[in-house]
Short mmCIF file of C-alpha atoms in Angstrom, two decimals:
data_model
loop_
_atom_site.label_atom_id
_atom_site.label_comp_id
_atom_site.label_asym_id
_atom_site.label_seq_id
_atom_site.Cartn_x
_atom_site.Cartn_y
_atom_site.Cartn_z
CA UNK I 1 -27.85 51.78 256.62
CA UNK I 2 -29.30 55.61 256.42
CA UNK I 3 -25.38 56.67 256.03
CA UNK I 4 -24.35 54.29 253.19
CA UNK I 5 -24.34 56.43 250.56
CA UNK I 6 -24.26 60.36 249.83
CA UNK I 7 -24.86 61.52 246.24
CA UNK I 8 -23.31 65.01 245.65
CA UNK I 9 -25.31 67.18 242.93
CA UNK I 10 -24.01 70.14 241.59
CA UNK I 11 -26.23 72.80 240.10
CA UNK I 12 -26.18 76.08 237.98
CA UNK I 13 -28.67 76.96 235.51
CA UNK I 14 -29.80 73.46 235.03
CA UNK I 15 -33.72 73.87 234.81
CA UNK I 16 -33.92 72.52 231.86
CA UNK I 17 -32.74 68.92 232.47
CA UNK I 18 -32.65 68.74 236.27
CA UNK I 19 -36.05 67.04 236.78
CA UNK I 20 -35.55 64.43 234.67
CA UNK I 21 -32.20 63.65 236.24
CA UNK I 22 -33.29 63.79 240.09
CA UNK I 23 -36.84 60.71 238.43
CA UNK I 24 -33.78 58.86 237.07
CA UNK I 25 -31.86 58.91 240.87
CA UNK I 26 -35.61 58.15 242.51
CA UNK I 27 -35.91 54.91 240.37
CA UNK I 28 -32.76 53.43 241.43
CA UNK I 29 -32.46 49.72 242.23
CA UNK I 30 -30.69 50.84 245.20
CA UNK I 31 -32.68 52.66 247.81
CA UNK I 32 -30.04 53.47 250.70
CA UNK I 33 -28.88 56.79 249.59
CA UNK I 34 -29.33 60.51 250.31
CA UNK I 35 -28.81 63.22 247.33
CA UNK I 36 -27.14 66.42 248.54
CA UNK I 37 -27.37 69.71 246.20
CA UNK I 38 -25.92 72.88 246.12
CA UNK I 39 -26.68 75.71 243.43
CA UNK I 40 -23.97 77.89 242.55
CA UNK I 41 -25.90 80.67 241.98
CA UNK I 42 -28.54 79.96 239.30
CA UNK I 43 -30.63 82.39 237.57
CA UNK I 44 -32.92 80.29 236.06
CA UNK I 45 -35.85 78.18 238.22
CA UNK I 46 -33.59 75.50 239.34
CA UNK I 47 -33.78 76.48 243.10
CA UNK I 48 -37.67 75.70 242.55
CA UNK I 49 -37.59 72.10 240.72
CA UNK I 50 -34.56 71.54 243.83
CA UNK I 51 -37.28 73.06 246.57
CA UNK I 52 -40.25 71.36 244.56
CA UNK I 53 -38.45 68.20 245.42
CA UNK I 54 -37.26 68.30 249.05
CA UNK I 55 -40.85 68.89 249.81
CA UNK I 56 -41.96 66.06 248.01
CA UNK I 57 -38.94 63.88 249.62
CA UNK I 58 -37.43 65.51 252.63
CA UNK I 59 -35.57 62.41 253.42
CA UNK I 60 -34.36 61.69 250.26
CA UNK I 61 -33.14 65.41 249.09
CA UNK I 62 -31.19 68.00 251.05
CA UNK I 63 -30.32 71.32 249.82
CA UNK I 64 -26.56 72.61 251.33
CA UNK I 65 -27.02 76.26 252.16
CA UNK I 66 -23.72 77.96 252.30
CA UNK I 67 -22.70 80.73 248.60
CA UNK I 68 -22.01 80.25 245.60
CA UNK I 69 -18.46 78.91 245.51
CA UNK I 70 -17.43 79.68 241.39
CA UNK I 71 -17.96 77.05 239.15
CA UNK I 72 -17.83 72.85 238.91
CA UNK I 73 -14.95 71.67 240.82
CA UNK I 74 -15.43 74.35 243.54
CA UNK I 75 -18.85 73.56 243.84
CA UNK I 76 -18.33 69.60 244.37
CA UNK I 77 -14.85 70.06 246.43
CA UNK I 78 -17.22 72.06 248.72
CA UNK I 79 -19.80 69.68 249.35
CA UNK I 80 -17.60 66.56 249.68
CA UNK I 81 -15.63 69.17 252.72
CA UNK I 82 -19.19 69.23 254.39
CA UNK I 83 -20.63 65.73 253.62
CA UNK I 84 -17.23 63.90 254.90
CA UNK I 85 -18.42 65.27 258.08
CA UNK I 86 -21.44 62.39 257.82
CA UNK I 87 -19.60 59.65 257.83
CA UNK I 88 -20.83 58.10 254.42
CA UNK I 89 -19.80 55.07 253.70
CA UNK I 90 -19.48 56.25 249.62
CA UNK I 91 -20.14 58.97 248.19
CA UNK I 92 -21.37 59.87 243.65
CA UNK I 93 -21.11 62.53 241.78
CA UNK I 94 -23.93 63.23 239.84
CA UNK I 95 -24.02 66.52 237.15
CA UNK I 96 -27.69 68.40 236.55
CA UNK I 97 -27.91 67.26 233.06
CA UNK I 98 -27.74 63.47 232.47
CA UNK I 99 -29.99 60.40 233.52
CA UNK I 100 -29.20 57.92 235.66
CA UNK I 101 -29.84 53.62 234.41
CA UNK I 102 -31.80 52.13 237.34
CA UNK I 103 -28.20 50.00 238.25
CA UNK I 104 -25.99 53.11 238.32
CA UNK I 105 -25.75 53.21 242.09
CA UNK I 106 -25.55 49.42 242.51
CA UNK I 107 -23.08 48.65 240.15
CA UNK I 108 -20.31 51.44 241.46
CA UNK I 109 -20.64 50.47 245.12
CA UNK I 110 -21.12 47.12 244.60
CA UNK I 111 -17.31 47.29 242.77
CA UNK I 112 -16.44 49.58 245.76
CA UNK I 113 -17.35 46.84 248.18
CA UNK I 114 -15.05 44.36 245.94
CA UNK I 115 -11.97 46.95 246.52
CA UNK I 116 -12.38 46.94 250.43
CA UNK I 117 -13.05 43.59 250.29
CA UNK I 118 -9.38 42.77 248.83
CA UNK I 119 -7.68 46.17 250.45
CA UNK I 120 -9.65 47.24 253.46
CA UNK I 121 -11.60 49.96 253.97
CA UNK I 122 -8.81 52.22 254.55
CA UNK I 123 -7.32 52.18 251.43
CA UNK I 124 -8.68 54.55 249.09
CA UNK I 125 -11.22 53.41 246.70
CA UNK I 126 -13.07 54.64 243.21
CA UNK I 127 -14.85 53.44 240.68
CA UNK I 128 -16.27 54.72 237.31
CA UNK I 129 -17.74 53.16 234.31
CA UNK I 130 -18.66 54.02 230.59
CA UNK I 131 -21.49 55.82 229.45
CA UNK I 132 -24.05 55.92 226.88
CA UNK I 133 -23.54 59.73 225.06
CA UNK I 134 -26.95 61.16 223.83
CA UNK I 135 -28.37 64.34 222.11
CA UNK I 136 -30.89 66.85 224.17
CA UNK I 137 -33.51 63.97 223.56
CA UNK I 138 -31.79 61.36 225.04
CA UNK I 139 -31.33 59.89 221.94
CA UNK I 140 -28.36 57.90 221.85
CA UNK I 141 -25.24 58.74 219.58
CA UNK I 142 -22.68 56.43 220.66
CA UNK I 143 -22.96 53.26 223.25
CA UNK I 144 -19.58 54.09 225.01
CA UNK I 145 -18.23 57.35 226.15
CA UNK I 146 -15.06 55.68 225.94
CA UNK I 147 -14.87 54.71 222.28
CA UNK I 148 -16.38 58.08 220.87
CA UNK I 149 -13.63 60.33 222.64
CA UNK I 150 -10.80 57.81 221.93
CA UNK I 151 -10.52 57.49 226.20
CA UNK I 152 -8.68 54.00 226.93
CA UNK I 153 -10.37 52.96 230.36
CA UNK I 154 -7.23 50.25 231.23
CA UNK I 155 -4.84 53.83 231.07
CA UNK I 156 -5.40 54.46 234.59
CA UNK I 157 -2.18 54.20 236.46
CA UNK I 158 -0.63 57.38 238.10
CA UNK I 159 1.09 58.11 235.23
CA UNK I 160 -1.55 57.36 231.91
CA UNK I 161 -3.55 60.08 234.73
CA UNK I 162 -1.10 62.54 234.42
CA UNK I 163 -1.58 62.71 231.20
CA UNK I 164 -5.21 62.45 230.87
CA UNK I 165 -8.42 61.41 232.71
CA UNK I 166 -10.47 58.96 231.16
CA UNK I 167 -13.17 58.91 233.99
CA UNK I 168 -15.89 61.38 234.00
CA UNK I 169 -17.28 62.71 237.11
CA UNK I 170 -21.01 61.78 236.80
CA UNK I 171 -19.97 58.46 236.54
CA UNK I 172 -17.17 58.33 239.51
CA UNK I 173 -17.96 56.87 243.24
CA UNK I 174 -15.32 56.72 246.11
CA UNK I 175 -15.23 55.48 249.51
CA UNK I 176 -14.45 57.56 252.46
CA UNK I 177 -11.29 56.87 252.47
CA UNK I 178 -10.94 58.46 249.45
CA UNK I 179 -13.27 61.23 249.86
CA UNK I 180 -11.33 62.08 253.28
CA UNK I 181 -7.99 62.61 251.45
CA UNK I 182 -9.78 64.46 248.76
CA UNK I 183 -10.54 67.69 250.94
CA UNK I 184 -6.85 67.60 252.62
CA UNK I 185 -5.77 70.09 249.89
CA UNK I 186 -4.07 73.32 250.49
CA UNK I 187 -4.15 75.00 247.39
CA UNK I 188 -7.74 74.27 245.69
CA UNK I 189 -6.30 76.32 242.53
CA UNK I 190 -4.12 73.84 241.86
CA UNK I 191 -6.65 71.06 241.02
CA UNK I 192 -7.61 71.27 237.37
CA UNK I 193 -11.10 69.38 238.27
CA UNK I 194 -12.80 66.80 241.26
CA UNK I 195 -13.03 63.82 239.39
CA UNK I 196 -9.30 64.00 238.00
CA UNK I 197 -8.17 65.06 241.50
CA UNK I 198 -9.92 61.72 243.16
CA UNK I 199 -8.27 59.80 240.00
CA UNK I 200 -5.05 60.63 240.76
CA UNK I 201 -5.43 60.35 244.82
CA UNK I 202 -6.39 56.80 244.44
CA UNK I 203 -3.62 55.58 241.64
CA UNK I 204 -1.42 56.99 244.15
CA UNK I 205 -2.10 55.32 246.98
CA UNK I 206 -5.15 53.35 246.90
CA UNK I 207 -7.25 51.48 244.03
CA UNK I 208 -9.37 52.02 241.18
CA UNK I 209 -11.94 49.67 239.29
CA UNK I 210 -13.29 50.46 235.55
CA UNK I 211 -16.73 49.06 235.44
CA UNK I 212 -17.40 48.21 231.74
CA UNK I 213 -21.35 49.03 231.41
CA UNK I 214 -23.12 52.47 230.16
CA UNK I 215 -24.79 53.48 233.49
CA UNK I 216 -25.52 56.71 232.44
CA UNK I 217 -27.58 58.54 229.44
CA UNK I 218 -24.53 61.36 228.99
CA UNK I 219 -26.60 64.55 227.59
CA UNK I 220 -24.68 66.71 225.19
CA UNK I 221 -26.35 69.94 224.59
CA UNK I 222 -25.07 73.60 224.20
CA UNK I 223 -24.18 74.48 227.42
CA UNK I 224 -22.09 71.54 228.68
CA UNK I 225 -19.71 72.56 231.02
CA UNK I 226 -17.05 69.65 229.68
CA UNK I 227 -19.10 67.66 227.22
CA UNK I 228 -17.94 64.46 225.08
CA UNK I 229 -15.92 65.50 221.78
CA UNK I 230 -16.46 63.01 218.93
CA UNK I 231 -12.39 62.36 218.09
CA UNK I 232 -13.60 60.17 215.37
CA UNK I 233 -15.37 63.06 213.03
CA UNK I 234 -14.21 66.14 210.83
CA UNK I 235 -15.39 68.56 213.12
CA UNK I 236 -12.80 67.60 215.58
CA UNK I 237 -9.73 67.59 213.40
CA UNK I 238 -10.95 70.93 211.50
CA UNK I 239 -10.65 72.45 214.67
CA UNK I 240 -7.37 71.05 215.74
CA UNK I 241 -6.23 72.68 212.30
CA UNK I 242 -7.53 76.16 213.41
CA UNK I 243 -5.70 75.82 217.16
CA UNK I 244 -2.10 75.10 215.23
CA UNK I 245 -2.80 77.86 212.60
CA UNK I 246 -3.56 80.35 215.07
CA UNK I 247 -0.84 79.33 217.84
CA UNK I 248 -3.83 78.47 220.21
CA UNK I 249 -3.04 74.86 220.57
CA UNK I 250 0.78 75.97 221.70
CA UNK I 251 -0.47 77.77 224.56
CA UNK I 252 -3.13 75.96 225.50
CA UNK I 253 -0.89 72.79 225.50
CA UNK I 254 1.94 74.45 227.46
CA UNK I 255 -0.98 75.85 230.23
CA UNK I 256 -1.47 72.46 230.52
CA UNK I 257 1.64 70.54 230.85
CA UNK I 258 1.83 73.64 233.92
CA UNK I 259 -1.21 72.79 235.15
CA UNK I 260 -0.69 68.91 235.54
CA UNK I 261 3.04 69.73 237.07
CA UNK I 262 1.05 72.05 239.39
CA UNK I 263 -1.80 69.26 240.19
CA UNK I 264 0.69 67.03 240.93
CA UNK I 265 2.74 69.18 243.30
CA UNK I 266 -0.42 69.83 245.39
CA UNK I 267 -1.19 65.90 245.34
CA UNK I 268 2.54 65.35 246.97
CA UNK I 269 2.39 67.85 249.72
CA UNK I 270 -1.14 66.48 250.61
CA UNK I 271 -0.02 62.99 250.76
CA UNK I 272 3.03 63.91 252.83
CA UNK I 273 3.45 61.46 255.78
CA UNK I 274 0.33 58.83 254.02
CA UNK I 275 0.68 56.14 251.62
CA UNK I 276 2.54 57.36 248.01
CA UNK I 277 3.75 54.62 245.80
CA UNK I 278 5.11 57.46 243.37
CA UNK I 279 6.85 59.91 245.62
CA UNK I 280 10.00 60.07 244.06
CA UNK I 281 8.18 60.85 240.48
CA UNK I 282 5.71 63.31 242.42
CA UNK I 283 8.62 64.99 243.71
CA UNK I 284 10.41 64.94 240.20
CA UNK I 285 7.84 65.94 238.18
CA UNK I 286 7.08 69.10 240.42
CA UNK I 287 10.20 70.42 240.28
CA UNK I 288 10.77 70.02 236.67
CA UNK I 289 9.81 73.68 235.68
CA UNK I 290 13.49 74.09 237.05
CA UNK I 291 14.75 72.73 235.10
CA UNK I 292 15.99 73.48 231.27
CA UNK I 293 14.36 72.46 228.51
CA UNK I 294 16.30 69.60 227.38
CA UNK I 295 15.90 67.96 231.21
CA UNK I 296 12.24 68.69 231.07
CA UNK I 297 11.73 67.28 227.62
CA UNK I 298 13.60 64.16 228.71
CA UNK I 299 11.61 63.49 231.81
CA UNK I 300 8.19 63.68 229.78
CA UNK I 301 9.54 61.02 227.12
CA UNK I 302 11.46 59.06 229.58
CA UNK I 303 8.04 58.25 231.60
CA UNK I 304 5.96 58.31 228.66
CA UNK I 305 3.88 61.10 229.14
CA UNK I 306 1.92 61.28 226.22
CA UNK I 307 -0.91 59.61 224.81
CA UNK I 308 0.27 59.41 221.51
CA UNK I 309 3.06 60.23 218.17
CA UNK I 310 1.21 63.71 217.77
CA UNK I 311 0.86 64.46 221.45
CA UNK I 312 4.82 63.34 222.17
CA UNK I 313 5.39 66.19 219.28
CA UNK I 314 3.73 68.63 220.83
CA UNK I 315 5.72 68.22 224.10
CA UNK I 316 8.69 68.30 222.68
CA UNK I 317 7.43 71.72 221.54
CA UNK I 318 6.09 72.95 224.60
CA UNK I 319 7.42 71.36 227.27
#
């Protein structure tokens, strides 16, 4: 029971919030669960609240000591490399900054038990669910995560995830299954960030489940590492403006059409020889920087790659 499940916390300059998110994990309904933490190099006095609290609960917090490792997705590729080795049943990710509902941990491996249940244990497994976004306070400024930056939850198959990633991390749990294929990588470059690397592991061959429930209060504050964007407001579309007048938005949308070709290409050499229900689409769509223009252009629309009118347009530019 001690090894069902292995939270993975990721730190960096997070003294301001990280006590109040490491209460929220101690007042789970769930008690069978260890929270691992690595720092990534803070200067502020996170290494004491993270010290302050293994004393307090050596069996409930461990501190991984190995350097700094360069930011988010390095730091929680890292520790699921070195937790996997613990034979966890499933494993969270948690961020610094948020707080956890007393459910959060029940509800995602309670839906990961449902997906063995139906597939087995060795088919990969992950679940995620909305969230409730809030201001420094935790006061709250929208009920769902999903509705406030336009994510549609149900968009989840390989391809709505190679356009997009509606599932943040903080709110993602996997099985090991899962979390085994997740550190087979060769090239961690090539994976734009954890959470939308498990995504697209387990829409290509294993299962996902969208739990519909805010289990988390989402902070948004000024140093957010990838925060929620409100696609409903002014704000947002004022700045959209600025990206097209100053040519911004065409080379940040071409770095990433590259980046998801190059994601994918590193998904289909790690899956080589396991379970891929979209090989031959793997294998097309990371070889389509070969091709011309008109080819590549036609692949994108032909398989729907893009989330809308204005987002097919802007292929069509930079593709």
């Amino acid at each position: 029971m001690n090894r069902l499940v292995a939270i993975l916390l990721a730190t960096y300059n997070g003294a301001s919030y990280l006590s109040e998110q490491l209460e929220s994990i101690l007042k789970q309904d769930f008690d069978h669960w260890i929270c691992y933490l690595h720092d990534d190099g803070s200067s502020d006095d996170t290494m004491t609240i993270i010290e302050s609290y293994i004393k307090k609960y050596p069996d409930k917090f461990i501190y991984l000591k190995y350097p700094p490792t360069g930011g988010a997705k390095n730091n929680f590729l890292s520790m699921l490399k070195v937790v996997n080795n613990f034979s966890y049943k499933y494993i969270l990710f948690c961020d610094q900054d948020d707080v956890w509902l007393p459910n959060k941990i029940s509800l995602t491996i309670n839906a990961l038990s449902s997906l063995e249940d139906m597939y087995g244990i060795n088919e990969p497994s992950l679940a995620f669910t909305d969230l409730y976004v809030v201001d420094e306070r935790l006061n709250i400024q929208s009920n769902s995560f999903m509705q406030y930056a336009k994510h549609n939850p149900k968009h989840i198959s390989f391809k709505d995830l190679c356009v997009t990633n509606p599932a943040p991390g903080c709110t993602i749990g996997v099985n090991r299954a899962l979390a085994m294929l997740s550190t087979q990588y060769e090239n961690a470059d090539a994976i734009e960030m954890h959470d939308w690397w498990c995504m697209l592991i387990a829409a290509a061959s294993g299962h996902i489940c969208y739990i519909d429930k805010s289990t988390i209060m989402y902070r948004q504050h000024g140093n957010n590492t990838l925060g929620a964007i409100n696609k409903h407001g002014l704000r947002h579309y004022l700045s959209l403006l600025m990206e097209i007048i100053s040519g911004r938005k065409i080379i940040e949308t071409r770095q990433r059409i590259i980046s998801k070709e190059n994601m994918v290409h590193e998904l289909l050499i790690d899956l080589k020889s396991k379970k891929n229900n979209y090989e031959m689409f793997m294998t097309n769509m990371s070889e389509i920087r070969r091709k011309n223009k008109i080819s590549r252009l036609f692949f994108y629309l032909k398989n729907h790659l893009y989330n809308s009118i204005f987002h097919a347009f802007w292929i069509l530019i930079c593709c």
